[in-house]
């Protein structure tokens, strides 16, 4: 054998070996289970819709994928979930943009969306926003819940107008700029620390959506809800992009179908749940402080103005695009 032929043979052998190796890795890479974490406590208002979806998938004998639900904040601190999903420590996450503004500040714009997930999907806006998620977070944006569930200011002391000076309020990046613009001082905490902060008098109130305050017993520490609500909840399921790319087209299509089912459930159920929640808060003795007329105008206009100002300052290019995609 000439040295030349020997070289060729060696090359052929190497090629065959790497082809084998490749097919072996792609067999291993075939994902059948998504390791999933929720930033919200198991069974609570914003985890429950996703838990229902995961149960539905896991009960479907024909499902091409399963969810392995590892758990809630006891497994990953809520403010660390963004990092875990970005790095692929987990495959799927139930989380809201306010919990990972350090990684992708513009995701916090989804609470300013005037468009329902159904509209975003139909118009193609979903794909543009998903491209931002891929780029900024290394995730696929699978599902968007909570739309049209407003956020509120809850208090232990009354206010008479829009002046919040002298109050210290528990916030996340959902509310921080807004409450500060009205004069409040703020303290950021994850949901799990709200009860103790109220009980110890560390804060005079907190921001939270309409639903969910009973989950962790906060009604015991809440005297007032300020109406109207503002913004609209966004809690999403994110799939790590490397995990998503390992799924077959069939698995991806199946998961997208589950997401649209979930979003349809939300659209059907949230109006009823909000009405029930208002009644339940009233029955628990929580009084309503209603801002009307000019106060209401100022309150809502300030919320919208500072919400977008913050997004545009932190993320000028994607922020402007999001404003166009999300507002009427
Ligand atoms: O208040 C919060 O912790 C928060 O930002 C949030 C966001 C979406 C749903 C529920 C709470």
mmCIF file of C-alpha atoms and ligand atoms in Angstrom:
data_model
loop_
_atom_site.group_PDB
_atom_site.id
_atom_site.type_symbol
_atom_site.label_atom_id
_atom_site.label_comp_id
_atom_site.label_asym_id
_atom_site.label_seq_id
_atom_site.Cartn_x
_atom_site.Cartn_y
_atom_site.Cartn_z
ATOM 1 C CA UNK A 1 0.000 0.000 0.000
ATOM 2 C CA UNK A 2 1.389 3.397 -0.938
ATOM 3 C CA UNK A 3 1.510 6.081 1.745
ATOM 4 C CA UNK A 4 -1.061 7.930 -0.311
ATOM 5 C CA UNK A 5 -3.547 5.012 -0.211
ATOM 6 C CA UNK A 6 -2.881 4.519 3.477
ATOM 7 C CA UNK A 7 -3.809 8.150 4.093
ATOM 8 C CA UNK A 8 -7.058 7.675 2.209
ATOM 9 C CA UNK A 9 -7.929 4.570 4.170
ATOM 10 C CA UNK A 10 -7.245 6.316 7.462
ATOM 11 C CA UNK A 11 -9.448 9.199 6.368
ATOM 12 C CA UNK A 12 -12.270 6.830 5.362
ATOM 13 C CA UNK A 13 -12.033 5.081 8.718
ATOM 14 C CA UNK A 14 -12.157 8.381 10.586
ATOM 15 C CA UNK A 15 -15.164 9.488 8.579
ATOM 16 C CA UNK A 16 -17.005 6.235 9.256
ATOM 17 C CA UNK A 17 -16.194 6.517 12.947
ATOM 18 C CA UNK A 18 -17.449 10.086 13.178
ATOM 19 C CA UNK A 19 -20.641 9.188 11.292
ATOM 20 C CA UNK A 20 -21.262 6.477 13.870
ATOM 21 C CA UNK A 21 -20.539 8.870 16.693
ATOM 22 C CA UNK A 22 -22.888 11.449 15.187
ATOM 23 C CA UNK A 23 -25.792 9.027 14.918
ATOM 24 C CA UNK A 24 -25.095 7.863 18.471
ATOM 25 C CA UNK A 25 -25.206 11.436 19.825
ATOM 26 C CA UNK A 26 -28.366 12.306 17.950
ATOM 27 C CA UNK A 27 -30.002 9.195 19.396
ATOM 28 C CA UNK A 28 -28.958 10.340 22.873
ATOM 29 C CA UNK A 29 -29.995 13.902 22.084
ATOM 30 C CA UNK A 30 -33.569 12.841 21.329
ATOM 31 C CA UNK A 31 -35.511 14.505 24.148
ATOM 32 C CA UNK A 32 -38.558 12.795 25.574
ATOM 33 C CA UNK A 33 -38.937 14.655 28.871
ATOM 34 C CA UNK A 34 -38.828 18.341 29.747
ATOM 35 C CA UNK A 35 -37.423 19.045 33.213
ATOM 36 C CA UNK A 36 -39.639 21.893 34.347
ATOM 37 C CA UNK A 37 -39.538 24.445 37.170
ATOM 38 C CA UNK A 38 -42.077 27.114 38.160
ATOM 39 C CA UNK A 39 -41.121 30.477 39.657
ATOM 40 C CA UNK A 40 -44.514 30.436 41.383
ATOM 41 C CA UNK A 41 -45.384 28.086 44.242
ATOM 42 C CA UNK A 42 -46.998 24.788 43.272
ATOM 43 C CA UNK A 43 -50.785 24.969 43.142
ATOM 44 C CA UNK A 44 -50.962 28.785 43.298
ATOM 45 C CA UNK A 45 -52.890 31.028 40.912
ATOM 46 C CA UNK A 46 -50.200 31.499 38.254
ATOM 47 C CA UNK A 47 -48.664 28.026 38.400
ATOM 48 C CA UNK A 48 -51.990 26.159 38.319
ATOM 49 C CA UNK A 49 -52.910 26.756 34.642
ATOM 50 C CA UNK A 50 -49.526 25.360 33.544
ATOM 51 C CA UNK A 51 -49.842 22.435 35.949
ATOM 52 C CA UNK A 52 -53.162 21.617 34.322
ATOM 53 C CA UNK A 53 -51.513 21.683 30.901
ATOM 54 C CA UNK A 54 -48.636 19.469 32.080
ATOM 55 C CA UNK A 55 -51.058 16.985 33.670
ATOM 56 C CA UNK A 56 -53.011 16.906 30.432
ATOM 57 C CA UNK A 57 -49.881 16.121 28.422
ATOM 58 C CA UNK A 58 -48.674 13.490 30.881
ATOM 59 C CA UNK A 59 -52.096 11.812 30.815
ATOM 60 C CA UNK A 60 -52.233 11.713 27.011
ATOM 61 C CA UNK A 61 -51.200 8.202 25.868
ATOM 62 C CA UNK A 62 -50.261 9.593 22.455
ATOM 63 C CA UNK A 63 -48.170 12.519 23.703
ATOM 64 C CA UNK A 64 -44.732 12.588 22.017
ATOM 65 C CA UNK A 65 -43.262 14.386 25.061
ATOM 66 C CA UNK A 66 -43.620 14.380 28.859
ATOM 67 C CA UNK A 67 -43.161 17.029 31.526
ATOM 68 C CA UNK A 68 -41.044 16.183 34.534
ATOM 69 C CA UNK A 69 -42.285 18.833 36.960
ATOM 70 C CA UNK A 70 -39.446 19.285 39.403
ATOM 71 C CA UNK A 71 -41.254 21.923 41.444
ATOM 72 C CA UNK A 72 -41.504 25.573 42.436
ATOM 73 C CA UNK A 73 -39.352 28.118 44.305
ATOM 74 C CA UNK A 74 -38.204 25.452 46.762
ATOM 75 C CA UNK A 75 -36.135 23.998 43.895
ATOM 76 C CA UNK A 76 -34.951 27.228 42.222
ATOM 77 C CA UNK A 77 -35.307 30.736 43.714
ATOM 78 C CA UNK A 78 -37.774 32.715 41.520
ATOM 79 C CA UNK A 79 -35.191 35.336 40.605
ATOM 80 C CA UNK A 80 -32.755 32.605 39.482
ATOM 81 C CA UNK A 81 -35.179 30.776 37.179
ATOM 82 C CA UNK A 82 -34.279 33.036 34.218
ATOM 83 C CA UNK A 83 -30.634 32.141 34.532
ATOM 84 C CA UNK A 84 -31.406 28.423 34.903
ATOM 85 C CA UNK A 85 -33.546 28.301 31.751
ATOM 86 C CA UNK A 86 -31.090 30.418 29.742
ATOM 87 C CA UNK A 87 -28.193 28.121 30.636
ATOM 88 C CA UNK A 88 -30.173 24.919 30.144
ATOM 89 C CA UNK A 89 -29.970 23.774 33.773
ATOM 90 C CA UNK A 90 -33.697 23.108 33.243
ATOM 91 C CA UNK A 91 -35.574 22.534 29.965
ATOM 92 C CA UNK A 92 -38.789 24.437 30.661
ATOM 93 C CA UNK A 93 -39.744 27.269 33.018
ATOM 94 C CA UNK A 94 -42.957 28.915 34.165
ATOM 95 C CA UNK A 95 -41.819 32.460 34.861
ATOM 96 C CA UNK A 96 -42.598 36.140 34.326
ATOM 97 C CA UNK A 97 -40.427 38.808 32.679
ATOM 98 C CA UNK A 98 -40.118 40.808 35.924
ATOM 99 C CA UNK A 99 -38.061 37.969 37.425
ATOM 100 C CA UNK A 100 -35.249 38.147 34.846
ATOM 101 C CA UNK A 101 -34.949 41.836 33.901
ATOM 102 C CA UNK A 102 -31.206 41.467 34.584
ATOM 103 C CA UNK A 103 -31.008 39.160 31.532
ATOM 104 C CA UNK A 104 -33.675 40.518 29.167
ATOM 105 C CA UNK A 105 -35.227 43.813 30.372
ATOM 106 C CA UNK A 106 -37.567 44.057 27.381
ATOM 107 C CA UNK A 107 -39.467 40.870 28.374
ATOM 108 C CA UNK A 108 -41.021 43.049 31.093
ATOM 109 C CA UNK A 109 -42.853 44.877 28.258
ATOM 110 C CA UNK A 110 -45.258 41.953 27.912
ATOM 111 C CA UNK A 111 -47.195 43.256 30.941
ATOM 112 C CA UNK A 112 -47.914 46.333 28.817
ATOM 113 C CA UNK A 113 -49.439 44.248 26.034
ATOM 114 C CA UNK A 114 -52.828 45.423 24.865
ATOM 115 C CA UNK A 115 -53.012 42.378 22.638
ATOM 116 C CA UNK A 116 -54.052 38.887 23.661
ATOM 117 C CA UNK A 117 -51.806 35.922 22.848
ATOM 118 C CA UNK A 118 -54.309 34.829 20.162
ATOM 119 C CA UNK A 119 -53.913 38.190 18.403
ATOM 120 C CA UNK A 120 -50.127 38.070 18.683
ATOM 121 C CA UNK A 121 -50.035 34.610 17.126
ATOM 122 C CA UNK A 122 -52.436 35.539 14.325
ATOM 123 C CA UNK A 123 -50.613 38.748 13.368
ATOM 124 C CA UNK A 124 -47.144 37.207 13.343
ATOM 125 C CA UNK A 125 -46.063 39.475 16.223
ATOM 126 C CA UNK A 126 -45.480 36.282 18.219
ATOM 127 C CA UNK A 127 -42.652 35.231 15.882
ATOM 128 C CA UNK A 128 -40.931 38.616 16.128
ATOM 129 C CA UNK A 129 -41.112 38.532 19.931
ATOM 130 C CA UNK A 130 -39.945 34.913 19.940
ATOM 131 C CA UNK A 131 -36.877 35.990 17.944
ATOM 132 C CA UNK A 132 -36.095 38.449 20.766
ATOM 133 C CA UNK A 133 -36.454 35.636 23.301
ATOM 134 C CA UNK A 134 -34.147 33.391 21.267
ATOM 135 C CA UNK A 135 -31.557 36.121 21.002
ATOM 136 C CA UNK A 136 -31.814 37.557 24.501
ATOM 137 C CA UNK A 137 -32.573 34.479 26.613
ATOM 138 C CA UNK A 138 -31.641 31.443 24.494
ATOM 139 C CA UNK A 139 -35.242 30.245 24.890
ATOM 140 C CA UNK A 140 -38.278 29.486 22.773
ATOM 141 C CA UNK A 141 -41.379 31.446 23.899
ATOM 142 C CA UNK A 142 -43.971 28.677 24.158
ATOM 143 C CA UNK A 143 -47.026 30.030 26.011
ATOM 144 C CA UNK A 144 -48.345 33.323 27.422
ATOM 145 C CA UNK A 145 -50.925 33.377 30.265
ATOM 146 C CA UNK A 146 -52.492 35.995 32.527
ATOM 147 C CA UNK A 147 -53.441 38.459 29.840
ATOM 148 C CA UNK A 148 -56.262 40.724 31.062
ATOM 149 C CA UNK A 149 -55.653 39.896 34.707
ATOM 150 C CA UNK A 150 -54.727 43.370 35.988
ATOM 151 C CA UNK A 151 -52.188 44.256 38.683
ATOM 152 C CA UNK A 152 -53.215 46.258 41.759
ATOM 153 C CA UNK A 153 -51.786 48.189 44.659
ATOM 154 C CA UNK A 154 -52.750 46.602 48.011
ATOM 155 C CA UNK A 155 -52.269 48.566 51.252
ATOM 156 C CA UNK A 156 -52.280 48.304 55.020
ATOM 157 C CA UNK A 157 -52.876 52.096 55.311
ATOM 158 C CA UNK A 158 -55.361 54.212 53.338
ATOM 159 C CA UNK A 159 -54.461 56.760 50.667
ATOM 160 C CA UNK A 160 -56.713 59.556 49.431
ATOM 161 C CA UNK A 161 -55.339 60.215 45.960
ATOM 162 C CA UNK A 162 -52.417 59.273 43.763
ATOM 163 C CA UNK A 163 -49.776 60.549 46.188
ATOM 164 C CA UNK A 164 -47.917 57.537 47.568
ATOM 165 C CA UNK A 165 -45.185 59.498 49.368
ATOM 166 C CA UNK A 166 -44.479 58.207 52.849
ATOM 167 C CA UNK A 167 -45.378 54.640 51.860
ATOM 168 C CA UNK A 168 -42.896 51.816 51.538
ATOM 169 C CA UNK A 169 -44.165 49.224 49.063
ATOM 170 C CA UNK A 170 -43.105 45.709 48.143
ATOM 171 C CA UNK A 171 -42.457 45.562 44.405
ATOM 172 C CA UNK A 172 -40.912 43.710 41.524
ATOM 173 C CA UNK A 173 -39.906 45.398 38.257
ATOM 174 C CA UNK A 174 -43.615 45.185 37.302
ATOM 175 C CA UNK A 175 -44.462 48.059 39.660
ATOM 176 C CA UNK A 176 -41.241 49.653 40.802
ATOM 177 C CA UNK A 177 -41.004 52.571 38.357
ATOM 178 C CA UNK A 178 -44.747 53.288 38.639
ATOM 179 C CA UNK A 179 -44.990 53.381 42.446
ATOM 180 C CA UNK A 180 -41.781 55.405 42.662
ATOM 181 C CA UNK A 181 -43.143 57.913 40.143
ATOM 182 C CA UNK A 182 -46.071 58.448 42.540
ATOM 183 C CA UNK A 183 -43.683 59.106 45.433
ATOM 184 C CA UNK A 184 -43.425 55.724 47.166
ATOM 185 C CA UNK A 185 -40.226 54.105 48.331
ATOM 186 C CA UNK A 186 -39.921 50.490 47.264
ATOM 187 C CA UNK A 187 -38.467 47.174 48.329
ATOM 188 C CA UNK A 188 -38.075 44.270 45.903
ATOM 189 C CA UNK A 189 -38.933 40.794 47.161
ATOM 190 C CA UNK A 190 -39.980 37.505 45.616
ATOM 191 C CA UNK A 191 -43.587 36.443 46.388
ATOM 192 C CA UNK A 192 -42.466 34.100 49.167
ATOM 193 C CA UNK A 193 -41.304 37.044 51.308
ATOM 194 C CA UNK A 194 -44.407 39.234 51.058
ATOM 195 C CA UNK A 195 -46.296 37.825 54.050
ATOM 196 C CA UNK A 196 -43.445 38.328 56.495
ATOM 197 C CA UNK A 197 -42.673 41.820 55.171
ATOM 198 C CA UNK A 198 -46.306 42.809 55.791
ATOM 199 C CA UNK A 199 -46.504 41.104 59.160
ATOM 200 C CA UNK A 200 -43.373 42.812 60.417
ATOM 201 C CA UNK A 201 -44.502 46.182 59.077
ATOM 202 C CA UNK A 202 -41.429 46.372 56.830
ATOM 203 C CA UNK A 203 -43.775 47.464 54.026
ATOM 204 C CA UNK A 204 -47.119 49.322 53.962
ATOM 205 C CA UNK A 205 -48.400 47.455 50.962
ATOM 206 C CA UNK A 206 -47.491 45.556 47.833
ATOM 207 C CA UNK A 207 -48.118 45.160 44.166
ATOM 208 C CA UNK A 208 -49.796 41.938 43.000
ATOM 209 C CA UNK A 209 -52.328 40.875 40.352
ATOM 210 C CA UNK A 210 -56.017 40.574 41.109
ATOM 211 C CA UNK A 211 -55.841 36.840 41.669
ATOM 212 C CA UNK A 212 -53.591 34.991 44.023
ATOM 213 C CA UNK A 213 -53.491 36.987 47.267
ATOM 214 C CA UNK A 214 -55.274 34.181 49.174
ATOM 215 C CA UNK A 215 -52.742 31.548 48.090
ATOM 216 C CA UNK A 216 -50.147 32.700 50.621
ATOM 217 C CA UNK A 217 -52.517 34.197 53.205
ATOM 218 C CA UNK A 218 -51.908 37.855 52.396
ATOM 219 C CA UNK A 219 -55.585 38.760 52.926
ATOM 220 C CA UNK A 220 -54.834 38.578 56.656
ATOM 221 C CA UNK A 221 -52.415 41.460 56.273
ATOM 222 C CA UNK A 222 -54.292 43.480 53.624
ATOM 223 C CA UNK A 223 -56.758 46.293 54.416
ATOM 224 C CA UNK A 224 -57.206 48.062 51.090
ATOM 225 C CA UNK A 225 -57.073 47.488 47.340
ATOM 226 C CA UNK A 226 -56.640 50.575 45.177
ATOM 227 C CA UNK A 227 -58.824 50.575 42.068
ATOM 228 C CA UNK A 228 -58.485 50.605 39.135
ATOM 229 C CA UNK A 229 -55.952 47.945 38.295
ATOM 230 C CA UNK A 230 -53.223 48.626 35.784
ATOM 231 C CA UNK A 231 -51.160 46.663 33.232
ATOM 232 C CA UNK A 232 -51.927 42.988 32.643
ATOM 233 C CA UNK A 233 -50.217 39.830 33.830
ATOM 234 C CA UNK A 234 -47.714 37.915 31.767
ATOM 235 C CA UNK A 235 -46.617 34.503 32.957
ATOM 236 C CA UNK A 236 -45.016 32.436 30.235
ATOM 237 C CA UNK A 237 -43.598 29.000 29.654
ATOM 238 C CA UNK A 238 -40.104 29.242 28.212
ATOM 239 C CA UNK A 239 -38.249 26.285 26.678
ATOM 240 C CA UNK A 240 -34.462 26.329 26.627
ATOM 241 C CA UNK A 241 -33.541 26.816 22.959
ATOM 242 C CA UNK A 242 -31.043 23.957 22.821
ATOM 243 C CA UNK A 243 -33.720 21.659 24.262
ATOM 244 C CA UNK A 244 -36.317 23.024 21.819
ATOM 245 C CA UNK A 245 -33.975 22.402 18.888
ATOM 246 C CA UNK A 246 -33.523 18.785 19.957
ATOM 247 C CA UNK A 247 -37.268 18.180 19.669
ATOM 248 C CA UNK A 248 -38.748 16.725 16.507
ATOM 249 C CA UNK A 249 -41.126 18.795 14.387
ATOM 250 C CA UNK A 250 -43.921 16.611 15.748
ATOM 251 C CA UNK A 251 -42.976 17.281 19.366
ATOM 252 C CA UNK A 252 -42.693 21.016 18.712
ATOM 253 C CA UNK A 253 -46.085 21.133 16.984
ATOM 254 C CA UNK A 254 -47.666 19.137 19.814
ATOM 255 C CA UNK A 255 -46.315 21.523 22.457
ATOM 256 C CA UNK A 256 -47.465 24.573 20.486
ATOM 257 C CA UNK A 257 -50.929 23.044 20.289
ATOM 258 C CA UNK A 258 -50.939 22.600 24.083
ATOM 259 C CA UNK A 259 -49.900 26.230 24.472
ATOM 260 C CA UNK A 260 -52.752 27.501 22.327
ATOM 261 C CA UNK A 261 -55.152 25.262 24.278
ATOM 262 C CA UNK A 262 -53.878 26.808 27.511
ATOM 263 C CA UNK A 263 -54.231 30.343 26.141
ATOM 264 C CA UNK A 264 -57.776 29.572 25.058
ATOM 265 C CA UNK A 265 -58.590 28.278 28.560
ATOM 266 C CA UNK A 266 -57.229 31.522 29.965
ATOM 267 C CA UNK A 267 -59.372 33.639 27.652
ATOM 268 C CA UNK A 268 -62.433 31.649 28.693
ATOM 269 C CA UNK A 269 -61.737 31.443 32.442
ATOM 270 C CA UNK A 270 -60.030 34.681 33.446
ATOM 271 C CA UNK A 271 -63.094 36.995 33.242
ATOM 272 C CA UNK A 272 -65.006 34.655 35.597
ATOM 273 C CA UNK A 273 -62.029 34.193 37.928
ATOM 274 C CA UNK A 274 -61.529 37.969 38.183
ATOM 275 C CA UNK A 275 -65.177 38.553 39.098
ATOM 276 C CA UNK A 276 -64.982 35.813 41.758
ATOM 277 C CA UNK A 277 -61.759 37.199 43.142
ATOM 278 C CA UNK A 278 -63.194 40.713 43.593
ATOM 279 C CA UNK A 279 -66.078 39.200 45.549
ATOM 280 C CA UNK A 280 -63.763 37.026 47.618
ATOM 281 C CA UNK A 281 -61.575 39.996 48.567
ATOM 282 C CA UNK A 282 -64.666 41.978 49.546
ATOM 283 C CA UNK A 283 -65.911 39.071 51.675
ATOM 284 C CA UNK A 284 -62.509 38.923 53.375
ATOM 285 C CA UNK A 285 -62.996 42.545 54.472
ATOM 286 C CA UNK A 286 -60.591 44.156 52.027
ATOM 287 C CA UNK A 287 -61.871 47.668 51.335
ATOM 288 C CA UNK A 288 -61.689 49.270 47.924
ATOM 289 C CA UNK A 289 -60.170 52.718 47.505
ATOM 290 C CA UNK A 290 -61.410 53.884 44.118
ATOM 291 C CA UNK A 291 -59.521 56.570 42.288
ATOM 292 C CA UNK A 292 -61.877 58.389 39.962
ATOM 293 C CA UNK A 293 -61.878 61.346 37.615
ATOM 294 C CA UNK A 294 -58.543 63.156 37.355
ATOM 295 C CA UNK A 295 -56.906 60.901 39.953
ATOM 296 C CA UNK A 296 -57.750 57.842 37.913
ATOM 297 C CA UNK A 297 -56.534 59.489 34.712
ATOM 298 C CA UNK A 298 -53.271 60.471 36.347
ATOM 299 C CA UNK A 299 -52.793 57.019 37.909
ATOM 300 C CA UNK A 300 -53.299 55.105 34.659
ATOM 301 C CA UNK A 301 -51.433 57.598 32.475
ATOM 302 C CA UNK A 302 -48.435 57.509 34.830
ATOM 303 C CA UNK A 303 -48.438 53.704 34.830
ATOM 304 C CA UNK A 304 -48.382 53.527 31.035
ATOM 305 C CA UNK A 305 -45.891 56.356 30.584
ATOM 306 C CA UNK A 306 -43.251 55.137 33.050
ATOM 307 C CA UNK A 307 -43.749 51.517 31.982
ATOM 308 C CA UNK A 308 -42.756 52.260 28.408
ATOM 309 C CA UNK A 309 -40.124 54.856 29.354
ATOM 310 C CA UNK A 310 -38.293 52.248 31.365
ATOM 311 C CA UNK A 311 -38.418 49.623 28.601
ATOM 312 C CA UNK A 312 -37.274 52.131 25.970
ATOM 313 C CA UNK A 313 -34.400 53.323 28.166
ATOM 314 C CA UNK A 314 -33.197 49.800 28.930
ATOM 315 C CA UNK A 315 -33.688 48.357 25.484
ATOM 316 C CA UNK A 316 -34.116 51.101 22.870
ATOM 317 C CA UNK A 317 -34.355 49.019 19.712
ATOM 318 C CA UNK A 318 -36.390 46.004 20.876
ATOM 319 C CA UNK A 319 -38.397 48.333 23.137
ATOM 320 C CA UNK A 320 -39.588 50.457 20.216
ATOM 321 C CA UNK A 321 -40.444 47.363 18.224
ATOM 322 C CA UNK A 322 -42.362 45.856 21.153
ATOM 323 C CA UNK A 323 -44.341 49.056 21.638
ATOM 324 C CA UNK A 324 -45.420 48.837 18.031
ATOM 325 C CA UNK A 325 -46.291 45.123 18.285
ATOM 326 C CA UNK A 326 -48.087 45.237 21.636
ATOM 327 C CA UNK A 327 -50.082 48.464 21.632
ATOM 328 C CA UNK A 328 -53.167 49.305 19.594
HETATM 329 O O1 LIG B 1 -45.523 40.730 42.026
HETATM 330 C C1 LIG B 1 -44.838 39.868 41.482
HETATM 331 O O2 LIG B 1 -44.154 39.046 42.095
HETATM 332 C C2 LIG B 1 -44.844 39.819 40.022
HETATM 333 O O3 LIG B 1 -44.067 40.479 39.413
HETATM 334 C C3 LIG B 1 -45.851 38.964 39.355
HETATM 335 C C4 LIG B 1 -45.865 38.891 37.961
HETATM 336 C C5 LIG B 1 -46.817 38.094 37.342
HETATM 337 C C6 LIG B 1 -47.729 37.386 38.087
HETATM 338 C C7 LIG B 1 -47.707 37.458 39.447
HETATM 339 C C8 LIG B 1 -46.774 38.243 40.094
#
